[in-house]
Coordinates of C-alpha atoms and ligand atoms in Angstrom, one line a residue:
M21 CA 35.8 -153.7 197.5
I22 CA 37.4 -153.1 194.2
N23 CA 37.4 -149.4 193.3
K24 CA 37.4 -149.4 189.5
K25 CA 37.9 -146.1 187.8
T26 CA 35.3 -145.8 185.1
V27 CA 36.7 -144.6 181.8
K28 CA 34.3 -142.2 180.0
H29 CA 34.6 -143.4 176.4
T30 CA 34.1 -140.6 174.0
E31 CA 31.0 -141.2 171.8
F32 CA 32.1 -139.3 168.7
N33 CA 28.5 -138.5 167.9
N34 CA 28.8 -135.3 165.9
F35 CA 27.6 -137.1 162.8
P36 CA 24.4 -139.2 163.4
L37 CA 23.7 -142.5 161.7
K38 CA 20.2 -142.9 160.4
N39 CA 19.2 -146.2 158.7
G40 CA 22.8 -147.0 158.0
Q41 CA 23.7 -143.6 156.5
L42 CA 25.9 -141.1 158.2
Y43 CA 24.7 -137.6 158.2
I44 CA 26.6 -134.3 158.0
A45 CA 24.9 -130.9 158.0
N46 CA 21.4 -132.6 157.8
M47 CA 22.4 -134.5 154.7
A48 CA 23.4 -138.1 154.1
V49 CA 27.1 -138.4 153.3
E50 CA 26.1 -140.1 150.0
Q51 CA 24.3 -136.9 149.0
A52 CA 27.2 -134.7 149.9
I53 CA 29.5 -137.0 147.8
A54 CA 27.0 -136.6 144.9
I55 CA 27.5 -132.8 145.2
I56 CA 31.3 -133.1 145.3
G57 CA 31.3 -135.6 142.4
Q58 CA 33.9 -138.0 143.7
T59 CA 35.4 -140.0 146.6
P60 CA 37.7 -139.5 148.3
A61 CA 36.6 -136.3 149.9
Y62 CA 36.8 -134.2 153.1
L63 CA 33.6 -132.8 154.3
Y64 CA 33.5 -130.1 157.0
D65 CA 30.4 -128.9 158.9
R66 CA 30.3 -125.1 159.3
Q67 CA 27.8 -125.2 162.1
L68 CA 29.9 -127.5 164.2
I69 CA 32.8 -125.1 163.8
Q70 CA 30.6 -122.2 164.8
Q71 CA 29.3 -124.1 167.8
R72 CA 32.8 -125.0 168.9
V73 CA 33.9 -121.4 168.9
A74 CA 30.7 -120.2 170.7
S75 CA 31.1 -122.8 173.5
L76 CA 34.7 -121.9 173.9
R77 CA 34.0 -118.2 174.1
N78 CA 31.2 -119.0 176.6
M79 CA 33.6 -120.8 178.8
L80 CA 36.8 -118.7 178.6
P81 CA 37.1 -115.4 180.6
P82 CA 35.6 -112.5 178.6
G83 CA 38.9 -110.7 177.9
I84 CA 40.7 -113.6 176.3
L85 CA 41.1 -113.3 172.5
L86 CA 40.9 -116.3 170.2
H87 CA 43.1 -116.9 167.2
Y88 CA 42.8 -119.6 164.6
A89 CA 46.1 -121.3 163.7
M90 CA 45.5 -122.0 160.0
K91 CA 48.0 -124.8 159.5
A92 CA 45.4 -127.2 161.1
N93 CA 43.1 -126.7 158.1
P94 CA 44.0 -124.0 155.6
M95 CA 41.0 -124.6 153.2
P96 CA 40.1 -121.1 152.1
A97 CA 36.4 -121.6 152.8
V98 CA 37.1 -122.9 156.3
V99 CA 39.5 -120.0 157.1
Q100 CA 36.9 -117.5 155.7
H101 CA 34.3 -119.0 157.9
L102 CA 36.5 -118.8 161.0
A103 CA 37.7 -115.3 160.2
A104 CA 34.3 -114.0 161.1
L105 CA 34.2 -116.0 164.4
V106 CA 37.7 -115.4 165.8
D107 CA 39.8 -112.4 166.7
G108 CA 42.9 -113.2 164.6
L109 CA 44.6 -115.7 162.3
D110 CA 48.0 -117.3 162.8
V111 CA 49.8 -118.3 159.6
A112 CA 52.9 -120.3 159.1
S113 CA 53.9 -119.6 155.4
Q114 CA 53.4 -117.0 152.7
G115 CA 50.7 -119.1 151.1
E116 CA 48.7 -119.2 154.4
M117 CA 49.4 -115.4 154.7
H118 CA 47.6 -114.8 151.3
T119 CA 44.6 -117.0 152.4
A120 CA 44.4 -115.0 155.6
I121 CA 44.6 -111.6 153.9
N122 CA 42.0 -112.7 151.4
T123 CA 39.5 -113.2 154.2
G124 CA 39.5 -109.5 155.0
M125 CA 41.0 -110.1 158.5
L126 CA 42.7 -106.9 159.8
H127 CA 46.4 -107.3 159.0
S128 CA 47.3 -106.3 162.5
E129 CA 45.5 -109.4 163.8
I130 CA 47.4 -111.8 161.6
S131 CA 50.6 -113.2 162.9
F132 CA 53.3 -115.2 161.1
A133 CA 55.2 -117.9 163.0
G134 CA 57.6 -120.6 162.0
P135 CA 61.4 -121.2 161.8
G136 CA 63.3 -120.5 158.6
K137 CA 61.3 -117.6 157.2
N138 CA 63.1 -116.4 154.1
N139 CA 63.6 -112.8 153.1
T140 CA 60.8 -112.9 150.5
E141 CA 58.3 -114.1 153.2
L142 CA 59.6 -111.5 155.7
K143 CA 59.3 -108.7 153.1
A144 CA 55.7 -109.8 152.3
A145 CA 54.8 -109.8 156.0
I146 CA 56.3 -106.4 156.6
A147 CA 54.7 -104.9 153.5
A148 CA 51.3 -106.3 154.7
G149 CA 51.8 -105.0 158.3
I150 CA 51.2 -108.3 159.9
V151 CA 52.9 -109.3 163.1
I152 CA 56.0 -111.5 162.7
N153 CA 56.6 -113.9 165.6
V154 CA 60.4 -113.8 165.7
E155 CA 62.1 -117.3 166.0
S156 CA 65.8 -116.3 166.3
E157 CA 68.1 -113.4 166.8
N158 CA 69.3 -113.6 163.3
E159 CA 65.7 -113.3 162.1
L160 CA 65.2 -110.3 164.3
Y161 CA 68.1 -108.4 162.6
R162 CA 67.0 -109.5 159.1
I163 CA 63.5 -108.2 159.8
E164 CA 64.9 -104.8 160.9
K165 CA 67.1 -104.6 157.8
I166 CA 64.3 -105.5 155.4
G167 CA 62.0 -103.0 157.1
K168 CA 64.5 -100.3 156.7
D169 CA 65.0 -101.1 153.0
L170 CA 61.2 -101.0 152.5
G171 CA 60.8 -97.8 154.6
I172 CA 58.2 -99.7 156.8
T173 CA 58.6 -100.4 160.5
P174 CA 58.0 -104.1 161.0
N175 CA 55.5 -105.3 163.6
I176 CA 57.1 -108.1 165.7
A177 CA 56.5 -110.3 168.6
I178 CA 59.2 -112.4 170.2
R179 CA 58.5 -116.1 170.3
V180 CA 59.9 -117.4 173.5
N181 CA 61.3 -120.9 173.9
P182 CA 60.4 -121.4 177.5
D183 CA 62.5 -123.4 180.0
F184 CA 59.5 -125.6 180.7
E185 CA 57.3 -127.8 178.5
L186 CA 53.7 -128.7 178.2
K187 CA 53.4 -132.0 180.0
A188 CA 51.5 -134.9 178.4
S189 CA 51.5 -133.1 175.1
G190 CA 51.1 -134.9 171.8
M191 CA 53.8 -132.8 170.2
K192 CA 56.2 -131.0 172.4
M193 CA 57.4 -127.7 171.0
S194 CA 59.4 -126.1 173.8
G195 CA 61.7 -126.8 176.7
G196 CA 65.3 -127.8 176.0
P197 CA 67.0 -127.0 172.7
K198 CA 64.4 -126.2 170.0
Q199 CA 64.2 -124.7 166.5
F200 CA 61.3 -122.6 167.7
G201 CA 61.6 -119.3 169.4
I202 CA 64.4 -117.6 171.3
D203 CA 65.6 -119.3 174.5
A204 CA 64.1 -117.5 177.5
E205 CA 67.5 -117.0 179.1
K206 CA 68.7 -115.0 176.1
L207 CA 65.8 -112.6 176.3
P208 CA 66.9 -110.3 179.1
D209 CA 69.7 -108.9 176.8
I210 CA 67.5 -108.7 173.7
L211 CA 64.5 -107.1 175.4
T212 CA 66.6 -104.5 177.3
N213 CA 67.8 -103.2 173.9
I214 CA 64.8 -103.8 171.7
H215 CA 63.7 -100.2 171.8
N216 CA 67.0 -99.3 169.9
L217 CA 65.8 -101.4 166.9
T218 CA 63.6 -100.0 164.2
V219 CA 60.7 -102.4 165.0
N220 CA 57.3 -102.1 166.7
F221 CA 57.5 -104.5 169.6
E222 CA 54.0 -105.9 169.9
G223 CA 54.3 -108.7 172.4
F224 CA 55.2 -112.2 173.3
H225 CA 54.4 -115.5 171.8
I226 CA 54.8 -118.4 174.3
F227 CA 53.6 -121.6 172.7
S228 CA 54.5 -124.8 174.5
G229 CA 52.8 -127.8 172.8
S230 CA 49.9 -129.4 171.0
Q231 CA 47.2 -132.0 171.3
N232 CA 46.8 -132.0 175.1
L233 CA 43.8 -133.6 176.8
K234 CA 44.9 -133.0 180.4
S235 CA 43.5 -129.9 182.0
E236 CA 46.2 -130.1 184.8
A237 CA 49.0 -129.9 182.2
L238 CA 47.4 -126.9 180.5
I239 CA 46.9 -125.2 183.8
D240 CA 50.5 -125.8 184.7
A241 CA 51.7 -124.4 181.4
H242 CA 49.5 -121.3 181.7
N243 CA 50.8 -120.6 185.2
K244 CA 54.4 -120.9 184.0
T245 CA 53.6 -118.8 180.9
F246 CA 52.2 -115.9 182.9
A247 CA 55.1 -116.1 185.4
L248 CA 57.6 -116.1 182.5
A249 CA 55.9 -113.2 180.7
H250 CA 55.8 -111.2 183.9
E251 CA 59.5 -111.8 184.4
L252 CA 60.4 -110.9 180.8
V253 CA 58.3 -107.7 180.8
Q254 CA 60.6 -106.3 183.5
Y255 CA 63.4 -105.9 180.9
L256 CA 61.4 -103.8 178.5
K257 CA 61.7 -100.1 178.1
V258 CA 58.8 -100.0 175.7
D259 CA 55.1 -100.8 176.0
F260 CA 53.6 -103.7 174.2
R261 CA 50.1 -104.9 173.1
F262 CA 49.7 -108.7 173.7
I263 CA 50.8 -111.9 175.2
N264 CA 50.0 -115.0 173.0
I265 CA 49.9 -117.8 175.5
G266 CA 49.7 -120.5 172.8
G267 CA 47.0 -123.2 172.7
G268 CA 47.6 -126.9 172.8
F269 CA 43.9 -127.9 173.5
G270 CA 43.5 -131.4 172.2
I271 CA 40.7 -133.5 170.9
P272 CA 40.0 -137.2 171.6
Y273 CA 40.9 -139.7 168.8
F274 CA 41.2 -143.1 170.3
P275 CA 39.1 -145.4 172.5
G276 CA 39.7 -144.4 176.1
D277 CA 40.6 -140.8 175.2
E278 CA 38.6 -138.4 177.4
A279 CA 37.7 -135.1 176.0
L280 CA 39.5 -132.1 177.5
D281 CA 37.7 -130.7 180.5
L282 CA 38.0 -127.0 179.9
Q283 CA 36.2 -125.7 182.9
P284 CA 39.2 -125.8 185.3
V285 CA 41.4 -124.4 182.5
A286 CA 39.0 -121.5 182.1
E287 CA 38.8 -120.9 185.9
N288 CA 42.5 -120.9 186.2
L289 CA 42.9 -118.4 183.4
Q290 CA 40.4 -116.1 185.3
H291 CA 42.6 -116.5 188.4
L292 CA 45.7 -115.6 186.4
L293 CA 44.0 -112.5 185.0
D294 CA 43.0 -111.4 188.5
E295 CA 46.5 -112.1 189.9
Y296 CA 48.5 -110.4 187.1
K297 CA 46.9 -107.0 187.4
S298 CA 49.8 -105.5 185.3
F299 CA 48.5 -107.3 182.3
S300 CA 45.0 -105.9 182.6
N301 CA 45.5 -103.5 179.7
K302 CA 47.2 -106.2 177.5
Q303 CA 45.5 -108.6 175.1
I304 CA 45.8 -112.2 176.2
I305 CA 45.5 -114.4 173.1
I306 CA 44.9 -118.2 172.8
E307 CA 45.7 -119.7 169.4
L308 CA 44.1 -122.9 168.5
G309 CA 44.0 -125.0 165.3
R310 CA 42.9 -128.6 165.9
Y311 CA 40.5 -127.8 168.7
L312 CA 38.4 -125.5 166.5
V313 CA 38.2 -127.7 163.4
G314 CA 39.3 -131.2 164.2
E315 CA 35.9 -132.6 165.3
A316 CA 34.0 -130.9 162.5
G317 CA 35.5 -132.8 159.6
I318 CA 35.2 -136.3 158.1
Y319 CA 37.2 -138.1 155.4
V320 CA 35.1 -140.2 153.1
S321 CA 36.4 -143.0 150.8
K322 CA 34.6 -145.8 148.8
I323 CA 35.2 -149.5 149.1
I324 CA 36.7 -150.7 145.8
D325 CA 37.6 -154.2 146.7
K326 CA 37.0 -156.7 149.5
K327 CA 39.3 -159.7 150.0
I328 CA 40.1 -162.3 152.6
S329 CA 43.8 -163.0 153.2
R330 CA 44.6 -165.9 155.5
G331 CA 41.5 -165.3 157.5
L332 CA 41.6 -161.5 157.8
T333 CA 39.0 -159.5 155.8
Y334 CA 40.4 -156.5 154.0
L335 CA 38.3 -153.6 152.7
V336 CA 40.3 -151.7 150.1
T337 CA 39.3 -148.1 149.5
D338 CA 40.1 -145.4 147.0
G339 CA 41.4 -143.2 149.9
G340 CA 44.5 -143.5 152.0
L341 CA 47.5 -142.0 153.6
H342 CA 48.2 -139.8 150.6
H343 CA 45.1 -137.7 151.7
H344 CA 45.1 -138.5 155.4
L345 CA 48.6 -139.2 156.8
S346 CA 47.6 -138.6 160.4
N347 CA 44.9 -141.3 160.3
S348 CA 47.5 -143.8 159.0
G349 CA 49.5 -143.1 162.2
N350 CA 52.5 -141.6 160.4
F351 CA 52.2 -138.0 161.5
G352 CA 53.9 -137.9 164.9
Q353 CA 52.2 -140.9 166.6
V354 CA 54.4 -143.3 168.4
I355 CA 52.0 -146.2 168.1
R356 CA 49.4 -146.5 165.4
K357 CA 45.8 -146.5 166.8
N358 CA 42.5 -146.5 164.9
Y359 CA 40.6 -143.3 164.5
P360 CA 36.9 -143.7 165.0
V361 CA 35.4 -145.2 161.8
R362 CA 31.9 -145.4 160.4
I363 CA 30.4 -147.3 157.5
S364 CA 27.8 -145.5 155.5
T365 CA 25.5 -147.5 153.3
Q366 CA 22.0 -147.2 151.8
K367 CA 20.9 -150.7 153.0
P368 CA 21.0 -151.0 156.7
I369 CA 23.4 -153.6 158.0
T370 CA 22.7 -155.8 161.1
E371 CA 25.8 -158.0 161.1
T372 CA 29.3 -156.9 162.0
E373 CA 32.7 -158.3 161.1
L374 CA 36.4 -157.9 161.9
V375 CA 38.1 -156.0 159.1
S376 CA 41.3 -154.1 158.3
I377 CA 40.7 -151.1 156.0
V378 CA 43.5 -150.2 153.6
G379 CA 44.1 -147.7 150.9
P380 CA 45.3 -148.1 147.3
L381 CA 49.0 -147.3 147.9
C382 CA 51.7 -149.9 147.5
T383 CA 52.9 -149.7 151.1
P384 CA 51.7 -151.5 154.3
L385 CA 51.7 -148.0 155.9
D386 CA 48.6 -147.2 154.0
T387 CA 46.2 -148.5 156.6
L388 CA 43.0 -146.6 157.5
A389 CA 41.9 -149.0 160.2
A390 CA 43.5 -152.1 161.6
K391 CA 41.4 -155.0 162.8
M392 CA 38.2 -153.2 163.8
E393 CA 34.8 -154.8 164.4
L394 CA 32.5 -152.8 162.0
P395 CA 29.2 -153.2 160.3
K396 CA 29.6 -155.8 157.5
A397 CA 30.3 -153.6 154.5
E398 CA 30.4 -154.3 150.8
I399 CA 32.0 -152.9 147.7
G400 CA 30.5 -149.5 146.9
D401 CA 29.8 -148.6 150.6
L402 CA 31.5 -145.6 152.1
V403 CA 34.2 -145.7 154.8
V404 CA 34.1 -142.5 156.9
I405 CA 37.0 -141.5 159.2
L406 CA 35.8 -139.2 162.0
Q407 CA 37.9 -136.5 163.8
S408 CA 39.4 -135.6 160.4
G409 CA 38.9 -131.8 160.3
A410 CA 42.5 -131.0 161.3
Y411 CA 45.9 -132.0 159.9
G412 CA 44.1 -134.0 157.2
R413 CA 44.7 -132.9 153.6
T414 CA 47.2 -130.2 154.6
A415 CA 49.4 -132.7 156.4
S416 CA 49.4 -135.4 153.7
P417 CA 51.7 -136.3 150.8
E418 CA 49.0 -135.9 148.1
N419 CA 51.3 -136.6 145.2
F420 CA 52.7 -139.9 146.5
L421 CA 51.9 -142.5 143.9
G422 CA 50.1 -140.0 141.6
H423 CA 46.5 -140.9 142.5
P424 CA 43.8 -138.2 142.0
H425 CA 43.8 -135.4 144.6
V426 CA 41.1 -135.3 147.3
K427 CA 38.3 -132.7 147.2
E428 CA 36.9 -130.7 150.0
L429 CA 33.5 -129.2 150.8
L430 CA 32.4 -127.0 153.6
L431 CA 28.7 -127.7 154.3
Ligands
PLP8 C1 50.8 -125.8 165.1 C2 50.6 -124.6 165.9 C3 49.4 -124.2 166.5 C4 48.2 -125.0 166.4 O1 48.3 -126.2 167.2 P1 47.0 -127.1 167.4 O2 47.5 -128.2 168.1 O3 46.5 -127.4 166.0 O4 46.0 -126.2 168.1 C5 49.4 -123.0 167.2 N1 50.5 -122.2 167.3 C6 51.6 -122.5 166.7 C7 52.8 -121.6 166.9 C8 51.8 -123.7 166.0 O5 52.9 -124.0 165.4

């Protein structure tokens, strides 16, 4: 007997199709586009974001705190919405810091990570009293000096570059030589002496990767993260407030991608909390970007032209990689694969056809979809790219070729 493993294809049904039109927040996409006044546009659904946070909280052990890593989607309205739902915000630049502060989030619950923070940025963070995740020894000493000049004691956490990495991760950010964090093996010396510096030591930031769909890999990383934190804590002569264990929860994008099964990850976290009793008075923080917003957003463009070139039908849209680099496959992907695509139109379509969908830029990289079987669309119909709420506009070269900028709406 052949034992075939059945692959559970993800349905991507956050946005229902009714009579040929795609709906977001109980509204046809065409209506949302009328509100925004143009294509291309990003549309985000606030209720989907809220539901995602609620189901996550429902699943995770009660004590775990949730931060939003803003770089996934820094649209001020999105960040404002999330600020009311999460326990903290993680920023990666002074610009994001300003957006975070404008939400009213307590400054002590905002953290600032990223290599190459300049003195102006560090000064701003110290003046605001937000937590700086220190990425190098040099940065640590610069922070202390700037704090002394300002007469304000900086709040810091040490970002650790662990000696392990998150397996099966879309983007590896630790293990081996890295620009992120201080190598774990250098930390005994630094931590032993940190009480001699004029800084408030708040905790550890141990982030090991991004876009992971495998619960076993996340469990493995969490186990190693708790063990590493436990080891590092032994060197401290001061108390501390939190351990940020990173995030890395992924979302499905491609056919055959299976959504992350969080249940075992949550159960393992509960085991770890039970096992490491010495952390019971510490905040354990998970920071997530993509997982909170990625599935709640769509990118909408309009078909401007339709042509057949040597047998292949092209739909040419007004949107492209200048707004949505990740969809084009040029943001860290090794092989380009098609994101889930929908056609939205006022006249229901029964036929399908094989098409490639391309944008208006003069480069073959500007591909929204390659050879997909889709409902037979015409000029004027809308092309909708799903799973576009994270690393969309913010991760795209908007000025490339000088086309109009994309607009965003949170519905
Ligand atoms: C990018 C980043 C995140 C967010 O990653 P996602 O994959 O979007 O969840 C979290 N923490 C740090 C330090 C990051 O650099």
